[in-house]
Coordinates of C-alpha atoms in Angstrom, one line a residue:
M1 CA 156.0 183.0 60.5
N2 CA 153.6 181.3 63.0
E3 CA 156.4 181.2 66.2
E4 CA 155.6 185.4 65.6
K5 CA 151.8 185.1 65.8
T6 CA 152.0 182.8 68.6
N7 CA 154.3 185.2 70.4
K8 CA 151.9 187.9 69.3
R9 CA 149.0 186.4 70.9
R10 CA 151.1 185.2 74.4
T11 CA 152.0 188.7 75.0
K12 CA 148.2 189.7 74.1
D13 CA 147.4 186.8 76.6
E14 CA 149.5 188.4 79.2
Q15 CA 148.8 191.7 78.9
K16 CA 145.1 190.9 79.2
T17 CA 145.9 188.5 82.5
N18 CA 147.7 191.4 83.8
K19 CA 145.3 193.8 83.0
R20 CA 142.7 191.6 85.1
R21 CA 144.8 191.0 87.8
T22 CA 145.4 194.4 87.9
K23 CA 141.8 195.3 88.0
D24 CA 141.0 192.3 90.7
E25 CA 143.8 193.9 93.4
Q26 CA 141.9 196.8 92.8
K27 CA 138.5 195.8 93.6
T28 CA 140.5 193.6 96.7
N29 CA 141.8 196.8 98.1
K30 CA 138.7 198.7 98.2
R31 CA 136.9 195.8 99.6
R32 CA 139.6 195.4 102.4
T33 CA 139.7 199.4 102.8
K34 CA 135.6 199.3 103.3
D35 CA 136.1 196.6 105.6
E36 CA 139.0 198.2 107.8
Q37 CA 136.5 201.0 107.9
K38 CA 133.6 199.1 108.9
T39 CA 135.6 197.5 111.9
K40 CA 137.4 200.9 112.8
K41 CA 134.0 202.3 113.4
Q42 CA 132.4 199.1 115.1
R43 CA 135.4 199.0 117.6
T44 CA 135.1 202.8 118.4
K45 CA 131.2 202.1 119.3
D46 CA 131.9 199.0 121.4
E47 CA 134.8 201.2 123.1
E48 CA 132.2 204.0 123.6
Q49 CA 129.9 201.7 125.0
W50 CA 132.6 199.8 127.7
Y51 CA 133.3 203.9 128.7
K52 CA 129.5 204.2 129.4
S53 CA 129.4 201.1 131.3
G54 CA 133.0 201.5 133.2
F55 CA 134.3 198.5 132.2
L56 CA 137.4 200.0 130.3
E57 CA 138.4 202.4 134.1
V58 CA 138.3 199.0 135.6
Y59 CA 140.1 196.8 133.4
N60 CA 142.8 200.0 133.4
E61 CA 142.8 199.7 136.7
Y62 CA 143.8 195.9 137.0
F63 CA 146.1 195.9 134.1
C64 CA 148.3 198.8 135.7
Y65 CA 148.1 196.4 139.1
K66 CA 148.9 193.6 137.4
N67 CA 151.8 195.5 135.6
N68 CA 152.8 197.4 138.5
L69 CA 152.3 200.6 136.3
F70 CA 151.0 203.5 138.8
F71 CA 150.3 207.0 137.7

């Protein structure tokens, strides 16, 4: 009798824990995707600034020269 109650309580606790875990994972995934989107936006802004300043063009020429890549 006591064993059955203990088992029922244990399964309820496990279910609660699993629900909490999935909620936490969902929150973490949402936060991660938001962070990734922010990073991508910042990266594109940085790349735009680099293109405007001509940095990437010079870097690409240097990279091609160092690695013997000529187009």
